[in-house]
Every structure is written in C-alpha cells, then in structure tokens.
Tab-separated table of C-alpha atoms and ligand atoms in Angstrom:
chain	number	residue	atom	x	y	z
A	290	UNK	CA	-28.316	5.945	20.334
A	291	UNK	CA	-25.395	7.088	17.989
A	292	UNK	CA	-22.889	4.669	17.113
A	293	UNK	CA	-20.256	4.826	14.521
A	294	UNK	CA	-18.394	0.750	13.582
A	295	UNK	CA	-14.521	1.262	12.658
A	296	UNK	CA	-13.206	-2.207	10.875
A	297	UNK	CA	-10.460	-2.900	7.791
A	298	UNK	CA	-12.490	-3.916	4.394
A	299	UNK	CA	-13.217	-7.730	5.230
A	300	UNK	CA	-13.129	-7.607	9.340
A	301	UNK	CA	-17.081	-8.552	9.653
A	302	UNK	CA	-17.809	-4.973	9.969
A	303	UNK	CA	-20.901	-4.897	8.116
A	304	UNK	CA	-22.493	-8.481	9.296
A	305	UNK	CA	-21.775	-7.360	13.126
A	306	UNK	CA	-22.854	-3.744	11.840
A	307	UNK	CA	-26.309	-5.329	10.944
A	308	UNK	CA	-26.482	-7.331	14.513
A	309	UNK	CA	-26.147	-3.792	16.040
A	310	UNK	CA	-28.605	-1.819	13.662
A	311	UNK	CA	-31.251	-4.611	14.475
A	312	UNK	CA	-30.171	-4.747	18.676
A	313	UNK	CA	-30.679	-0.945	18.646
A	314	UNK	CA	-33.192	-0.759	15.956
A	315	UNK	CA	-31.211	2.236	14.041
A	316	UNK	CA	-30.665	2.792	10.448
A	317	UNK	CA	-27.389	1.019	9.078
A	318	UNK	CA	-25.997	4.211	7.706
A	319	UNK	CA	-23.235	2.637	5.069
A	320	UNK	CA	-21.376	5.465	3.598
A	321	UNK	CA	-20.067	2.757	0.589
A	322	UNK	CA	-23.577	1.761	0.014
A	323	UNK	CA	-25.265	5.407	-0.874
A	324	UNK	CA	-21.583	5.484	-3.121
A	325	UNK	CA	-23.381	2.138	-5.147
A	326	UNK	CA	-26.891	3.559	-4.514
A	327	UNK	CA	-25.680	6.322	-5.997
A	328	UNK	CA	-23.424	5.203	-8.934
A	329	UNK	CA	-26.304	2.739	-9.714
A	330	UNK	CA	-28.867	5.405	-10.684
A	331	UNK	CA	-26.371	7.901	-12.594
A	332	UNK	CA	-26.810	10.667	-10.222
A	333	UNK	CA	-24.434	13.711	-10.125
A	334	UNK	CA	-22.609	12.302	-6.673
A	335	UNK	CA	-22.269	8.278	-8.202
A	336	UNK	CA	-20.656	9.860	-11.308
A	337	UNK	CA	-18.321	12.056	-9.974
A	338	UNK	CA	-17.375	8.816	-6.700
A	339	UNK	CA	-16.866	6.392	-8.880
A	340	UNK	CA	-13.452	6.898	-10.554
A	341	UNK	CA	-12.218	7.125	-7.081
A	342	UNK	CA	-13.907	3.798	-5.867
A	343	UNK	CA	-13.017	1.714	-9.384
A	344	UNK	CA	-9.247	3.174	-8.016
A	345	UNK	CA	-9.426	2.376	-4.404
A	346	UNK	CA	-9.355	5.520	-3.610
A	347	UNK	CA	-11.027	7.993	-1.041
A	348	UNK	CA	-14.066	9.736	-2.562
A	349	UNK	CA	-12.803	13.533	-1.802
A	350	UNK	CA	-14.116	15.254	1.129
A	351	UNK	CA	-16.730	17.634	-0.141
A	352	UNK	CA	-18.988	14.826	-2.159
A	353	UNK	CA	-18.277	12.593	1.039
A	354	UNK	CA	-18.623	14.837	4.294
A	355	UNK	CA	-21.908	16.470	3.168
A	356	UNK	CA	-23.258	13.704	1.411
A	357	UNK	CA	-23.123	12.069	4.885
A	358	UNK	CA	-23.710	14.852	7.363
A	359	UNK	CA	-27.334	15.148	5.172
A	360	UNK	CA	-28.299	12.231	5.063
A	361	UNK	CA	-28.143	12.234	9.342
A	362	UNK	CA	-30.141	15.088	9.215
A	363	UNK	CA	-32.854	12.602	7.184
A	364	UNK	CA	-36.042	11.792	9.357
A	365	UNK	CA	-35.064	7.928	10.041
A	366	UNK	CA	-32.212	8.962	11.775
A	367	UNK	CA	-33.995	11.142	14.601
A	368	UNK	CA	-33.599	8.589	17.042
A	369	UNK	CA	-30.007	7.645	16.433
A	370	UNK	CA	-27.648	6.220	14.068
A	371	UNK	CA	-25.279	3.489	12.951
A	372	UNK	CA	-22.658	4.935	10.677
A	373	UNK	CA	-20.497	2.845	8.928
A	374	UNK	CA	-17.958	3.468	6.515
A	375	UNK	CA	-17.739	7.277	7.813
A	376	UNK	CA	-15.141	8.985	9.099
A	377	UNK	CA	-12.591	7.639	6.635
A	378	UNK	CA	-10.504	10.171	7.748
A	379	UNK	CA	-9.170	11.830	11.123
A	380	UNK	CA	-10.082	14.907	8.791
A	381	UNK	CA	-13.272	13.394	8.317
A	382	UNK	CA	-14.094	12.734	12.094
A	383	UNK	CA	-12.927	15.875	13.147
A	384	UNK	CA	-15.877	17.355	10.623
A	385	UNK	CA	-18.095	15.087	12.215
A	386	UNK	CA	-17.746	15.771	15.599
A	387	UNK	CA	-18.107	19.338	14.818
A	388	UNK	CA	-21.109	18.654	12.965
A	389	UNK	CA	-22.759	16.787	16.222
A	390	UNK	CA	-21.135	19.470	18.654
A	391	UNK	CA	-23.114	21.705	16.615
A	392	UNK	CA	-26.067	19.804	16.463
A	393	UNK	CA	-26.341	19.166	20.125
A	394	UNK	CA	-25.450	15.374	19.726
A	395	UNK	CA	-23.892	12.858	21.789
A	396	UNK	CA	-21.805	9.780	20.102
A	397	UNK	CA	-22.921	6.939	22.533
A	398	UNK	CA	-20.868	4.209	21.270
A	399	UNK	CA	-17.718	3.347	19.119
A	400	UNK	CA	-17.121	-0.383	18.076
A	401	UNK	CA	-13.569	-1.007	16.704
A	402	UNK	CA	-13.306	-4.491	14.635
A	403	UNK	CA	-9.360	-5.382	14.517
A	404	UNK	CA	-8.123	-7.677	12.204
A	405	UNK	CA	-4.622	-8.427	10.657
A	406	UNK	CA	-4.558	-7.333	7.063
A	407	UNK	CA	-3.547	-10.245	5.305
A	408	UNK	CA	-6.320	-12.159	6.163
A	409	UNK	CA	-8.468	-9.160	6.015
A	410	UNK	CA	-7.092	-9.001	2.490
A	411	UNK	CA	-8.335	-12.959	1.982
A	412	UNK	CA	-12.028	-12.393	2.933
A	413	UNK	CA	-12.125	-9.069	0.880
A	414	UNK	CA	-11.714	-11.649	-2.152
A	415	UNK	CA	-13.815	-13.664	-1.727
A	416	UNK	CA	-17.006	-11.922	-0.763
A	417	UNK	CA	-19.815	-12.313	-2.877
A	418	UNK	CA	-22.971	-10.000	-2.944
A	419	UNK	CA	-26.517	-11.253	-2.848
A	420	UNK	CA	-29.023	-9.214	-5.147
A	421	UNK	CA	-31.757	-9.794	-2.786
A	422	UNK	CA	-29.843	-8.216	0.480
A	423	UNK	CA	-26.286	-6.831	0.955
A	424	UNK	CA	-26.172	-8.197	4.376
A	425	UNK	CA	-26.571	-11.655	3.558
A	426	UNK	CA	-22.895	-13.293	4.072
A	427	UNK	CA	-21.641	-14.949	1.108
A	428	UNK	CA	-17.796	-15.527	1.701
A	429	UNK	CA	-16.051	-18.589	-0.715
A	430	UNK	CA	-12.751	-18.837	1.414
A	431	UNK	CA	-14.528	-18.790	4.931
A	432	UNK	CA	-16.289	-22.017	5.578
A	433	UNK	CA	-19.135	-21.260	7.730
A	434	UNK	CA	-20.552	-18.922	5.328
A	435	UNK	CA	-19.486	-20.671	1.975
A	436	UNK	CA	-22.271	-19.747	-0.786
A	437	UNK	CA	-24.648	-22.757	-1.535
A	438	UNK	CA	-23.135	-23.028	-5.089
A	439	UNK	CA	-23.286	-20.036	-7.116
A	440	UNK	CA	-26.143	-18.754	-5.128
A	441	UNK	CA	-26.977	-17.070	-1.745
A	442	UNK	CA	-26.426	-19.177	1.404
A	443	UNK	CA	-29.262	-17.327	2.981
A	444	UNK	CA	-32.054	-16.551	0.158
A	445	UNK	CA	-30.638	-18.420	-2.882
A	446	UNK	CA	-30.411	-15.039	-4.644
A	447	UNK	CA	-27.931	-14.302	-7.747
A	448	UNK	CA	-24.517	-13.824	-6.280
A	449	UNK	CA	-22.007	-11.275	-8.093
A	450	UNK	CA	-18.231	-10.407	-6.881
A	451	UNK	CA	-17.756	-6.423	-6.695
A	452	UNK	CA	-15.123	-5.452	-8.986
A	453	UNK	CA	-13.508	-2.664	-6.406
A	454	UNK	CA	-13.087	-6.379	-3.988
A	455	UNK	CA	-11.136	-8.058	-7.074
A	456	UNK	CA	-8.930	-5.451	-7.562
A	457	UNK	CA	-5.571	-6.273	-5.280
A	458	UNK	CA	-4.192	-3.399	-5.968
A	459	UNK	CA	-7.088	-1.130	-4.986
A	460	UNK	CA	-7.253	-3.626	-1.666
A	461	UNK	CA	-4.062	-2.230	-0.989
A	462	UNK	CA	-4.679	0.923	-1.411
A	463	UNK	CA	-7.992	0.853	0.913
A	464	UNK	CA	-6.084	-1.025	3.465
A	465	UNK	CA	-3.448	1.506	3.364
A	466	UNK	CA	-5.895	4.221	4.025
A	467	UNK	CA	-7.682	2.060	6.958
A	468	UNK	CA	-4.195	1.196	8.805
A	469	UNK	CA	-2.953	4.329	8.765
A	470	UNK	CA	-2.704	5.724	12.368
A	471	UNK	CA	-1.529	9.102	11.067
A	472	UNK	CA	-4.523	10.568	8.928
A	473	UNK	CA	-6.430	7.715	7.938
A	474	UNK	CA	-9.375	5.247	9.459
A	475	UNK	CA	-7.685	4.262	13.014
A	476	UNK	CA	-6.526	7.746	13.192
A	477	UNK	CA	-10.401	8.579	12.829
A	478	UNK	CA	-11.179	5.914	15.199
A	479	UNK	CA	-7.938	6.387	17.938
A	480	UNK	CA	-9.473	10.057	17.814
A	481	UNK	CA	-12.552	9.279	19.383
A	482	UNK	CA	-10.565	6.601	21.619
A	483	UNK	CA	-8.917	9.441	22.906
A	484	UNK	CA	-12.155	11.187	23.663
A	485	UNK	CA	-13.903	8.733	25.238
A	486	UNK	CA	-10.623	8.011	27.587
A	487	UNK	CA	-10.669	11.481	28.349
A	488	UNK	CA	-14.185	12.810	28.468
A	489	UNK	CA	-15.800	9.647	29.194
A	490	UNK	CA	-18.891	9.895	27.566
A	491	UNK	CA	-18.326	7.339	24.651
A	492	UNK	CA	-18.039	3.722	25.166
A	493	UNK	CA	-15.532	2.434	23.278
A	494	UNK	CA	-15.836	-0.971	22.218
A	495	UNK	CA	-12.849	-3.342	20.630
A	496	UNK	CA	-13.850	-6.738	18.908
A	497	UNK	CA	-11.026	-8.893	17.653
A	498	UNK	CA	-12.681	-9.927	14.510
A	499	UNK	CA	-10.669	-13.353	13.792
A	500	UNK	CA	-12.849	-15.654	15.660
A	501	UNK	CA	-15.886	-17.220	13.343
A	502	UNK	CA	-19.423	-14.567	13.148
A	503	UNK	CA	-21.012	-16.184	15.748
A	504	UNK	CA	-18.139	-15.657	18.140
A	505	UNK	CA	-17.297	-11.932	17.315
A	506	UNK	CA	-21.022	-11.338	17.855
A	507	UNK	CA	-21.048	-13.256	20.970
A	508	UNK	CA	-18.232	-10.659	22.257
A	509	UNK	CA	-20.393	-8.203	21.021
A	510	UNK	CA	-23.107	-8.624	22.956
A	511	UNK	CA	-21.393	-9.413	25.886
A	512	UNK	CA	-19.324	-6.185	25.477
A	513	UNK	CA	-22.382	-3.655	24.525
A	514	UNK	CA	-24.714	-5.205	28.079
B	663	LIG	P1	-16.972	0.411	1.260
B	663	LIG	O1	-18.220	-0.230	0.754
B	663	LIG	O2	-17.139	0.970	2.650
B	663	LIG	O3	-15.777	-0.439	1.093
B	663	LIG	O4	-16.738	1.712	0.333
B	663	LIG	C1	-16.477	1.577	-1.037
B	663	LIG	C2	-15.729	2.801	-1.526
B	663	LIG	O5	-16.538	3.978	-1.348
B	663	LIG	C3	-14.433	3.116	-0.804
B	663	LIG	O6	-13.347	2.362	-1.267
B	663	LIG	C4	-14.273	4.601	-1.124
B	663	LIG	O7	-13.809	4.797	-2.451
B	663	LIG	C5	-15.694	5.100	-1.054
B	663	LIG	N1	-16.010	5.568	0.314
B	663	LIG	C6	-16.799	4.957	1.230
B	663	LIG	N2	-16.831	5.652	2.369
B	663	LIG	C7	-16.036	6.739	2.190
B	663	LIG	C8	-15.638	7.834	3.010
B	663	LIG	N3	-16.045	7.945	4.272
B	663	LIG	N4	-14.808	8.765	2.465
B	663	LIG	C9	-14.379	8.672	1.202
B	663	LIG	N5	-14.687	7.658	0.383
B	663	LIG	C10	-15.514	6.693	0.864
C-alpha cells in the first residue's frame, strides 16, 4: 500500500498521518523529519537544508528529490509507504511518479487534508513538540489537546516550540508554497487528482480538517473502508 497525505502546515496532517501509518502498518515517511534528523546530527544534507528551513523556504530539488526517492528504496518500505511532506512541488510529483513508473509501482491512495489558512496559521503557533515522540499532539490554542502544563499531554515529556513554527513570516511563506495551485503543494496534489479521475487507479481521499482529531479521523476511516 502506497499512500502519499497532502495538508497546509497545521491541518492535522501528521496526527491523521500516524492513524494511517498504524491502520496500514507502513513507515510514516516525513520528508521534514529526515530535514531535523538530519540537521540534528550535522550531516552534509542537514547543513546544506537548513538555511532554507530557518527561511521558510523549499529545500532545493536535488538535496530533496533524491534524498526521498532513496530512502523508498530503504528495506522498511518494501511493502508500501506513507509519504508525507513529499511532493512539495508539482515539479516534485512529476519526479515522483516517474520514479514509481519506473519502478513498477502503483500509488494506492492520496489523502488531501483542507483547511483555511488562517486558522491553519493559528495551530502552526502553537504546536509544541514532545522529546519523547513527534506524534504526540501538544497544541496550546486547541483545547482538546492543550499540553498538561509545560509538559506532554500524552507522556509528560519536555515540550519545546520549533523555531521554523514561530516564525510568521516563514508561515507565510510555507503557506504560500502549499496554496499555490500553480506549481506548489495542491498543484502536486490536484496532479494526482487528475490522475486518479482519469486513470482510476488512485483513490483519492479529501478530509476537511476543521472538525476536532477525533472527528477528522472518524471521516477517515469511514472514507478509507
Ligand atoms: P515540515 O516538517 O513538513 O513542515 O518541513 C519543514 C521544512 O523542511 C519545510 O519548511 C521545508 O523547508 C523543508 N521540506 C520538507 N519537505 C520538503 C520538500 N518536499 N521539498 C523541499 N523542502 C522540504
């Protein structure tokens, strides 16, 4: 099972994303996360991504695209795939869906979280990161998944902010990049729309992402059988 999740910065993309990685028991492929990963440990890729990321900014397309299309290749992911975070890009998804052409894969589904940006813009500030797990939900301005002080609703772990989700300005800029139905994210996504309304092979799924977690992933389920 291949899926790829499509969702502004602050739609629930990456809580639902986990609901799906556990349903289909894939890896949770998050393109921003091996950017951290990779910024964390000083390697060659974190140094060169993160003047882009502390801007907003795309990471350009040959760190991103093979960083990505290797790490698919990767044992774990033999038996499918939740990629999130990746395509960026209508550039970037045309890559990709040369890359599986080529590779003799299928993309089964394609979840599409919609949300209006100014309250995608809200929950982008205040999301907080638990040390122990980046999918724990730790949101100050959304109620059901206020942190339990300063610490981790879910584990009581240490809770930071990421500076790149503090940054309004570099919000902006990401949002531009996602809402853009020319070259950016929805033109990534609306490209494989178009596929599967003409080819019919991928299911394409739409979530409106407003609604509290439980509800999204109630529509979720309901929507993936
Ligand atoms: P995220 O955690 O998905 O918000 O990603 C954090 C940052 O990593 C983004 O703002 C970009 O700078 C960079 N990044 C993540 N995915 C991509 C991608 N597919 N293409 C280019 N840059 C990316």
């Amino acid at each position: 099972m291949n899926i790829l999740m499509f969702g502004p910065n602050g739609s629930g993309k990456g809580t639902q994303g986990a609901i799906v990685k556990e349903k289909y028991n894939l890896p949770h492929i998050e393109s921003g996360a091996i950017f951290r990963e990779n910024i964390k440990n000083q390697t060659e890729i974190g140094i060169k991504a993160k003047e882009y990321i502390d801007r907003g900014e795309l990471v350009p397309d040959d760190i991103t695209i093979p960083m990505i299309l290797d790490r698919l290749k990767q044992d774990d992911c033999k038996n499918g795939w939740l990629l999130d975070g990746f395509p960026r890009s209508k550039e970037q998804a045309v890559r990709l869906d040369e890359a599986l052409r080529a590779a003799g894969l299928d993309l089964d589904i394609v979840i599409e979280v919609i949300l209006d940006r100014e309250i995608a813009k809200n929950r982008i500030m205040g999301r907080r990161l638990c040390a122990n797990d980046n999918n724990h939900p730790n949101n100050i301005y959304i109620d059901a998944i206020k942190p339990d002080g300063d610490r981790c609703r879910v584990c009581g772990g240490e809770l930071s902010a990421r500076s790149d989700d503090q940054d309004e300005e570099a919000i902006n800029k990401r949002h531009n990049i996602y809402y853009d139905t020319d070259t950016g994210t929805l033109a990534a996504a609306y490209y494989f729309k178009d596929k599967a309304e003409n080819e019919g092979k991928i299911k394409y799924i739409t979530l409106d992402g407003a609604p509290s977690v439980k509800e999204v992933t109630a529509e979720l389920m309901s929507k993936l059988g």
